[in-house]
Structures are given as C-alpha cells and as structure tokens.
Amino acid sequence: MDNEARIDKWLWAARIFKTRSIAADACKNGRVTIGGMNVKPSRPVKVGEVVDVKKPPVTYSFKVLKCIEQRVGAKLVPEVYENVTDPRQYEILEMSRISGFIDRARGTGRPTKKDRRQMDAFVEPAMFGFDDDDDE
C-alpha cells in the first residue's frame, strides 16, 4: 500500500484541502482530475501522477512524490508532492486578487474602508480636475 493511496485521503494528508470531506466533495464535483479525467474520492493515486485541483480562479497541479494517507506536518509537505502549476495560473490569481473589490457581488454591501483606500489610491484626484495646488 506504500505505492498508492486514496485521492481524497492524499489531498487531505498533503494539506491541499483542510478536511477530508472537503477533498471528497471536490472530487465528487469534478474539481479534481488526473490525466484530464475527473476522479472519484476512492480512486487510488500513484507516485509520479499529476493531480490537477481547481480552486477558482486557478487550477493547481501537483506531482505525487509520495503516497500517504496520514496527515503530515507542514515541513514534510515538500517530500509528498511537487508543485508543477503553470506560472500563468499565478498571474490569473494575482489579477483576480487585485481586481477583487471591483467585481463585488451585488448585495454584499458597501466597500470596506480598506477597499475605499485602494480605490482612492487607484483613481488619482487629478482625473477629476482636482489639484492639491489650488489652495487659493
């Protein structure tokens, strides 16, 4: 059993998901693929396979280095998998993080103070015809 493990247990043990039930739900909902195929939570994962995990807006890719079913400490995670995610995915993540306050869902309320400050920093006063020099 050293060379394979259930995918839901592996995702939880490798600290990709916080709980095993969340990992199993991700498998059931088609957010976990191996070789382009959706997998069930009970599918065994083997060393050398690449597991793709969709956590919108990014799809992470992990190469399995070790099959485990018991959760390991954070320091031991590099021995369990290698992150082979495409760098473009991280650019998408950064862009969505930057533009997060612009795409606010309807009904979520007013922008927070932090959001307002970010918007103020983004939109310069000179764009509205105001100058700080006009103290006359």
Coordinates of N, CA, C and O in Angstrom, one line a residue:
M1 N 0.8 -1.2 0.0 CA 0.0 0.0 0.0 C 0.9 1.2 0.0 O 0.4 2.3 0.0
D2 N 2.2 1.1 0.0 CA 3.1 2.2 0.0 C 3.0 3.0 -1.3 O 3.3 4.2 -1.3
N3 N 2.7 2.3 -2.4 CA 2.8 3.0 -3.7 C 1.5 3.5 -4.2 O 1.4 4.0 -5.3
E4 N 0.4 3.5 -3.4 CA -0.8 4.1 -3.8 C -1.7 4.5 -2.5 O -1.5 3.9 -1.5
A5 N -2.5 5.5 -2.7 CA -3.4 5.9 -1.7 C -4.7 6.5 -2.3 O -4.7 6.9 -3.4
R6 N -5.7 6.5 -1.5 CA -7.0 7.1 -2.0 C -6.7 8.6 -2.2 O -6.1 9.3 -1.5
I7 N -7.3 9.1 -3.3 CA -7.1 10.5 -3.7 C -7.6 11.5 -2.7 O -7.0 12.5 -2.4
D8 N -8.8 11.2 -2.1 CA -9.3 12.2 -1.1 C -8.4 12.2 0.2 O -8.2 13.3 0.7
K9 N -7.9 11.0 0.6 CA -7.0 11.0 1.7 C -5.7 11.7 1.4 O -5.2 12.4 2.3
W10 N -5.2 11.5 0.2 CA -3.9 12.1 -0.2 C -4.0 13.6 -0.2 O -3.2 14.3 0.3
L11 N -5.1 14.1 -0.8 CA -5.3 15.6 -0.9 C -5.4 16.2 0.5 O -4.9 17.3 0.8
W12 N -6.0 15.5 1.5 CA -6.1 16.0 2.8 C -4.8 15.8 3.5 O -4.3 16.8 4.2
A13 N -4.1 14.7 3.4 CA -2.9 14.4 4.1 C -1.8 15.4 3.6 O -0.9 15.8 4.3
A14 N -1.8 15.7 2.3 CA -0.8 16.6 1.7 C -1.1 18.1 2.0 O -0.4 19.0 1.5
R15 N -2.2 18.3 2.7 CA -2.6 19.7 3.1 C -3.0 20.6 2.0 O -2.9 21.8 2.0
I16 N -3.6 19.9 0.9 CA -4.2 20.7 -0.2 C -5.6 21.2 0.2 O -6.0 22.2 -0.2
F17 N -6.3 20.3 0.9 CA -7.6 20.7 1.5 C -7.6 20.6 3.0 O -6.8 19.8 3.6
K18 N -8.4 21.4 3.6 CA -8.4 21.5 5.1 C -8.9 20.2 5.8 O -8.5 19.8 6.8
T19 N -10.0 19.7 5.2 CA -10.6 18.5 5.7 C -10.8 17.4 4.6 O -10.8 17.7 3.4
R20 N -10.9 16.2 5.0 CA -11.1 15.1 4.1 C -12.4 15.2 3.4 O -12.5 14.9 2.2
S21 N -13.4 15.7 4.1 CA -14.7 15.8 3.5 C -14.8 16.8 2.4 O -15.4 16.7 1.4
I22 N -14.0 17.9 2.6 CA -13.9 18.9 1.5 C -13.2 18.4 0.3 O -13.6 18.6 -0.8
A23 N -12.1 17.6 0.6 CA -11.4 16.9 -0.5 C -12.3 15.9 -1.3 O -12.3 15.9 -2.5
A24 N -13.1 15.2 -0.6 CA -14.1 14.3 -1.2 C -15.1 15.0 -2.0 O -15.5 14.6 -3.1
D25 N -15.6 16.1 -1.5 CA -16.6 16.9 -2.2 C -16.0 17.5 -3.5 O -16.7 17.6 -4.5
A26 N -14.8 17.9 -3.4 CA -14.1 18.5 -4.6 C -14.0 17.4 -5.7 O -14.2 17.6 -6.9
C27 N -13.7 16.2 -5.3 CA -13.6 15.1 -6.2 C -15.0 14.8 -6.8 O -15.1 14.6 -8.1
K28 N -16.0 14.7 -6.0 CA -17.4 14.5 -6.5 C -17.9 15.5 -7.4 O -18.6 15.3 -8.4
N29 N -17.5 16.8 -7.2 CA -18.0 17.9 -8.0 C -17.1 18.2 -9.2 O -17.2 19.2 -9.9
G30 N -16.1 17.3 -9.5 CA -15.3 17.4 -10.8 C -14.2 18.5 -10.7 O -13.8 18.9 -11.7
R31 N -13.8 18.8 -9.5 CA -12.7 19.8 -9.4 C -11.3 19.2 -9.2 O -10.4 19.9 -9.2
V32 N -11.3 17.9 -9.2 CA -10.0 17.1 -9.1 C -9.9 16.2 -10.3 O -10.8 15.4 -10.6
T33 N -8.8 16.3 -11.1 CA -8.6 15.5 -12.2 C -7.2 14.9 -12.2 O -6.3 15.5 -11.7
I34 N -7.1 13.7 -12.8 CA -5.8 13.1 -13.0 C -5.7 12.7 -14.5 O -6.6 11.9 -14.9
G35 N -4.8 13.2 -15.2 CA -4.7 12.9 -16.6 C -5.8 13.4 -17.4 O -6.2 12.8 -18.4
G36 N -6.5 14.5 -17.0 CA -7.6 15.1 -17.7 C -8.9 14.4 -17.4 O -10.0 14.8 -17.9
M37 N -8.9 13.4 -16.6 CA -10.2 12.7 -16.2 C -10.6 13.0 -14.8 O -9.8 13.0 -13.9
N38 N -11.9 13.3 -14.6 CA -12.4 13.5 -13.3 C -12.3 12.2 -12.5 O -12.4 11.1 -13.1
V39 N -12.1 12.4 -11.2 CA -11.8 11.2 -10.4 C -12.8 11.2 -9.2 O -13.3 12.2 -8.8
K40 N -13.1 9.9 -8.8 CA -14.0 9.7 -7.6 C -13.0 9.8 -6.4 O -11.8 9.6 -6.5
P41 N -13.6 10.1 -5.2 CA -12.8 10.1 -4.0 C -12.0 8.8 -3.7 O -11.0 8.9 -3.1
S42 N -12.5 7.7 -4.1 CA -11.9 6.4 -3.8 C -10.8 6.0 -4.8 O -10.1 5.0 -4.6
R43 N -10.6 6.8 -5.8 CA -9.6 6.4 -6.8 C -8.2 6.4 -6.2 O -7.8 7.4 -5.6
P44 N -7.4 5.4 -6.5 CA -6.1 5.4 -5.9 C -5.1 6.3 -6.8 O -5.3 6.4 -8.0
V45 N -4.3 7.0 -6.1 CA -3.3 7.9 -6.7 C -1.9 7.2 -6.6 O -1.7 6.6 -5.5
K46 N -1.1 7.3 -7.6 CA 0.2 6.6 -7.6 C 1.3 7.6 -7.7 O 1.1 8.7 -8.2
V47 N 2.5 7.2 -7.3 CA 3.7 8.1 -7.4 C 3.9 8.4 -8.9 O 3.9 7.5 -9.7
G48 N 4.2 9.7 -9.1 CA 4.5 10.1 -10.5 C 3.3 10.7 -11.2 O 3.5 11.4 -12.2
E49 N 2.1 10.5 -10.7 CA 0.9 11.1 -11.4 C 0.8 12.5 -11.1 O 1.3 13.0 -10.0
V50 N 0.2 13.3 -12.0 CA 0.0 14.7 -11.8 C -1.5 14.9 -11.5 O -2.4 14.5 -12.3
V51 N -1.8 15.5 -10.3 CA -3.1 15.8 -9.9 C -3.4 17.3 -10.1 O -2.7 18.1 -9.7
D52 N -4.5 17.5 -10.8 CA -5.0 18.9 -11.1 C -6.2 19.2 -10.1 O -7.1 18.5 -10.1
V53 N -6.1 20.3 -9.4 CA -7.1 20.7 -8.5 C -7.6 22.1 -8.8 O -6.8 23.1 -8.9
K54 N -8.9 22.2 -9.1 CA -9.5 23.5 -9.5 C -9.9 24.2 -8.2 O -10.9 23.7 -7.6
K55 N -9.3 25.3 -7.9 CA -9.8 26.2 -6.8 C -9.9 27.6 -7.5 O -9.0 28.3 -7.6
P56 N -11.2 27.9 -8.0 CA -11.4 29.1 -8.8 C -10.7 30.3 -8.2 O -10.8 30.5 -7.0
P57 N -10.1 31.1 -9.0 CA -10.0 31.0 -10.5 C -8.8 30.3 -11.0 O -8.4 30.4 -12.1
V58 N -8.1 29.5 -10.1 CA -6.8 28.9 -10.5 C -7.0 27.4 -10.5 O -7.7 26.8 -9.7
T59 N -6.2 26.7 -11.4 CA -6.1 25.3 -11.4 C -4.6 24.9 -11.0 O -3.7 25.2 -11.7
Y60 N -4.5 24.3 -9.8 CA -3.2 23.9 -9.3 C -2.8 22.5 -9.8 O -3.7 21.7 -10.0
S61 N -1.6 22.3 -10.1 CA -1.1 21.0 -10.5 C 0.0 20.5 -9.5 O 0.9 21.3 -9.2
F62 N -0.2 19.3 -9.1 CA 0.8 18.7 -8.1 C 1.3 17.3 -8.6 O 0.4 16.5 -9.0
K63 N 2.6 17.1 -8.6 CA 3.1 15.8 -9.0 C 3.3 15.0 -7.7 O 4.0 15.5 -6.8
V64 N 2.8 13.8 -7.7 CA 2.8 13.0 -6.5 C 4.2 12.4 -6.3 O 4.7 11.7 -7.2
L65 N 4.9 12.7 -5.2 CA 6.2 12.1 -4.9 C 6.1 11.0 -3.9 O 7.0 10.1 -3.9
K66 N 5.1 11.0 -3.1 CA 4.9 10.0 -2.0 C 3.4 9.8 -1.8 O 2.7 10.8 -1.7
C67 N 3.0 8.6 -1.7 CA 1.6 8.3 -1.4 C 1.4 8.1 0.1 O 2.0 7.2 0.7
I68 N 0.6 9.0 0.7 CA 0.4 9.0 2.1 C -1.1 9.1 2.4 O -1.8 9.6 1.6
E69 N -1.5 8.5 3.5 CA -2.9 8.7 3.9 C -3.0 9.2 5.3 O -4.1 9.4 5.8
Q70 N -1.9 9.5 6.0 CA -1.9 10.1 7.3 C -1.3 11.5 7.1 O -0.3 11.7 6.4
R71 N -2.0 12.5 7.7 CA -1.6 13.9 7.6 C -0.2 14.1 8.1 O 0.2 13.6 9.2
V72 N 0.6 14.9 7.4 CA 2.0 15.2 7.8 C 2.1 16.7 8.2 O 1.3 17.5 7.9
G73 N 3.2 17.0 8.9 CA 3.5 18.3 9.3 C 3.8 19.2 8.0 O 4.2 18.7 7.0
A74 N 3.7 20.5 8.2 CA 3.9 21.4 7.1 C 5.3 21.3 6.6 O 5.6 21.5 5.4
K75 N 6.3 21.0 7.4 CA 7.7 21.0 7.0 C 7.9 19.7 6.1 O 8.9 19.8 5.3
L76 N 7.1 18.7 6.2 CA 7.3 17.5 5.4 C 6.5 17.5 4.1 O 6.7 16.6 3.3
V77 N 5.7 18.5 3.8 CA 5.0 18.6 2.6 C 5.8 18.5 1.3 O 5.4 17.9 0.4
P78 N 7.0 19.2 1.3 CA 7.8 19.1 0.0 C 8.2 17.7 -0.3 O 8.5 17.4 -1.5
E79 N 8.2 16.8 0.6 CA 8.5 15.4 0.3 C 7.4 14.6 -0.2 O 7.5 13.6 -0.8
V80 N 6.1 15.2 -0.1 CA 4.9 14.5 -0.5 C 4.5 14.8 -2.0 O 4.1 14.0 -2.7
Y81 N 4.7 16.1 -2.3 CA 4.3 16.5 -3.7 C 5.2 17.6 -4.2 O 5.8 18.3 -3.4
E82 N 5.2 17.8 -5.5 CA 6.0 18.9 -6.1 C 4.9 19.7 -6.9 O 4.1 19.2 -7.6
N83 N 5.0 21.0 -6.6 CA 4.0 21.9 -7.2 C 4.5 22.2 -8.7 O 5.5 22.8 -8.9
V84 N 3.7 21.8 -9.6 CA 4.1 22.0 -11.0 C 3.0 22.9 -11.7 O 2.8 22.8 -12.9
T85 N 2.4 23.8 -11.0 CA 1.4 24.7 -11.5 C 2.0 25.6 -12.5 O 3.1 26.2 -12.3
D86 N 1.3 25.9 -13.6 CA 1.8 26.8 -14.6 C 1.9 28.2 -14.1 O 0.9 28.6 -13.4
P87 N 3.0 28.9 -14.3 CA 3.1 30.3 -13.8 C 2.0 31.2 -14.2 O 1.6 32.2 -13.5
R88 N 1.4 31.0 -15.4 CA 0.2 31.8 -15.8 C -0.9 31.7 -14.9 O -1.7 32.7 -14.7
Q89 N -1.1 30.6 -14.2 CA -2.2 30.4 -13.2 C -2.0 31.4 -12.0 O -2.9 32.0 -11.5
Y90 N -0.7 31.6 -11.6 CA -0.5 32.5 -10.5 C -0.7 34.0 -11.0 O -1.1 34.8 -10.2
E91 N -0.5 34.3 -12.3 CA -0.8 35.6 -12.8 C -2.3 35.8 -12.7 O -2.7 36.9 -12.4
I92 N -3.0 34.8 -13.1 CA -4.5 34.9 -13.0 C -4.9 35.2 -11.6 O -5.8 36.0 -11.3
L93 N -4.3 34.4 -10.6 CA -4.7 34.6 -9.2 C -4.3 36.0 -8.7 O -5.1 36.6 -8.1
E94 N -3.2 36.6 -9.1 CA -2.8 37.9 -8.7 C -3.8 38.9 -9.3 O -4.2 39.9 -8.6
M95 N -4.1 38.8 -10.6 CA -5.0 39.7 -11.2 C -6.4 39.7 -10.5 O -7.0 40.7 -10.3
S96 N -6.9 38.5 -10.2 CA -8.2 38.4 -9.5 C -8.1 39.0 -8.1 O -9.1 39.6 -7.6
R97 N -7.0 38.9 -7.5 CA -6.8 39.4 -6.1 C -6.8 40.9 -6.2 O -7.4 41.6 -5.4
I98 N -6.1 41.5 -7.2 CA -6.0 42.9 -7.3 C -7.4 43.5 -7.7 O -7.8 44.5 -7.1
S99 N -8.1 42.9 -8.6 CA -9.4 43.4 -9.0 C -10.6 42.9 -8.2 O -11.7 43.0 -8.6
G100 N -10.3 42.3 -7.0 CA -11.3 41.7 -6.2 C -12.4 42.6 -5.8 O -13.6 42.3 -5.8
F101 N -12.1 43.9 -5.4 CA -13.1 44.8 -5.0 C -13.9 45.4 -6.1 O -15.0 45.9 -5.9
I102 N -13.4 45.3 -7.3 CA -14.2 45.8 -8.5 C -15.4 44.9 -8.8 O -16.5 45.3 -9.1
D103 N -15.1 43.6 -8.7 CA -16.2 42.6 -9.1 C -17.0 42.2 -7.9 O -17.3 41.0 -7.7
R104 N -17.4 43.1 -7.1 CA -18.1 42.9 -5.9 C -19.5 42.3 -6.3 O -20.2 42.9 -7.2
A105 N -19.9 41.2 -5.7 CA -21.2 40.7 -6.0 C -22.3 41.6 -5.5 O -22.2 42.2 -4.4
R106 N -23.4 41.7 -6.2 CA -24.5 42.5 -5.9 C -25.1 42.2 -4.5 O -25.3 41.0 -4.3
G107 N -25.3 43.1 -3.7 CA -25.9 42.9 -2.4 C -24.9 42.6 -1.3 O -25.3 42.3 -0.2
T108 N -23.6 42.6 -1.5 CA -22.6 42.3 -0.5 C -22.3 43.6 0.3 O -21.5 43.5 1.2
G109 N -22.9 44.7 0.0 CA -22.8 45.9 0.9 C -21.8 46.8 0.3 O -21.2 46.7 -0.8
R110 N -21.5 47.8 1.2 CA -20.6 48.9 0.8 C -19.2 48.4 0.8 O -18.9 47.4 1.5
P111 N -18.3 49.1 0.1 CA -16.9 48.7 0.2 C -16.4 49.0 1.6 O -16.8 49.9 2.3
T112 N -15.4 48.2 2.0 CA -14.8 48.4 3.3 C -13.9 49.6 3.3 O -13.6 50.1 2.2
K113 N -13.4 50.0 4.4 CA -12.5 51.1 4.5 C -11.2 50.8 3.7 O -10.7 51.7 3.0
K114 N -10.8 49.6 3.8 CA -9.6 49.2 3.0 C -9.8 49.3 1.5 O -9.0 49.8 0.8
D115 N -11.0 48.8 1.1 CA -11.4 48.9 -0.3 C -11.4 50.3 -0.8 O -11.0 50.6 -1.9
R116 N -12.0 51.2 0.0 CA -12.1 52.6 -0.4 C -10.7 53.2 -0.5 O -10.5 54.0 -1.5
R117 N -9.8 52.9 0.4 CA -8.5 53.5 0.3 C -7.8 52.9 -1.0 O -7.0 53.7 -1.6
Q118 N -8.0 51.7 -1.3 CA -7.4 51.1 -2.5 C -8.0 51.8 -3.8 O -7.2 52.1 -4.7
M119 N -9.3 52.1 -3.8 CA -9.9 52.8 -4.9 C -9.4 54.2 -5.0 O -9.1 54.7 -6.1
D120 N -9.2 54.9 -3.8 CA -8.7 56.2 -3.9 C -7.3 56.3 -4.4 O -6.9 57.2 -5.1
A121 N -6.5 55.3 -4.0 CA -5.1 55.2 -4.5 C -5.1 54.9 -6.0 O -4.2 55.4 -6.7
F122 N -6.0 54.2 -6.5 CA -6.1 53.8 -7.9 C -6.6 55.0 -8.7 O -6.0 55.3 -9.8
V123 N -7.6 55.7 -8.3 CA -8.1 56.8 -9.0 C -7.5 58.1 -8.4 O -7.9 58.5 -7.3
E124 N -6.7 58.7 -9.2 CA -6.0 59.9 -8.7 C -6.9 61.1 -8.7 O -7.8 61.2 -9.6
P125 N -6.8 62.1 -7.8 CA -7.6 63.2 -7.8 C -7.5 64.1 -9.1 O -8.5 64.7 -9.5
A126 N -6.4 64.0 -9.7 CA -6.2 64.8 -11.0 C -7.1 64.4 -12.1 O -7.4 65.2 -13.0
M127 N -7.6 63.1 -12.0 CA -8.5 62.7 -13.0 C -9.8 63.4 -13.0 O -10.6 63.5 -14.0
F128 N -10.2 63.9 -11.9 CA -11.5 64.6 -11.7 C -11.3 66.1 -11.8 O -12.2 66.8 -11.5
G129 N -10.1 66.6 -12.1 CA -9.9 68.0 -12.2 C -9.5 68.7 -10.9 O -9.5 69.9 -10.9
F130 N -9.3 67.9 -9.9 CA -8.9 68.5 -8.6 C -7.4 68.5 -8.5 O -6.7 67.5 -8.9
D131 N -6.8 69.6 -8.1 CA -5.4 69.6 -7.9 C -5.1 70.0 -6.4 O -5.9 70.9 -5.8
D132 N -4.1 69.5 -5.8 CA -3.8 69.8 -4.4 C -3.2 71.2 -4.4 O -3.1 71.8 -3.3
D133 N -2.7 71.7 -5.5 CA -2.1 73.0 -5.5 C -3.0 74.2 -5.5 O -2.7 75.4 -5.3
D134 N -4.3 74.0 -5.7 CA -5.3 75.0 -5.7 C -5.8 75.4 -4.3 O -7.0 75.2 -3.9
D135 N -4.9 75.9 -3.5 CA -5.3 76.4 -2.2 C -5.5 77.8 -2.1 O -5.4 78.5 -1.1
E136 N -5.8 78.5 -3.2 CA -6.0 79.9 -3.3 C -7.4 80.3 -3.0 O -8.4 79.7 -3.2

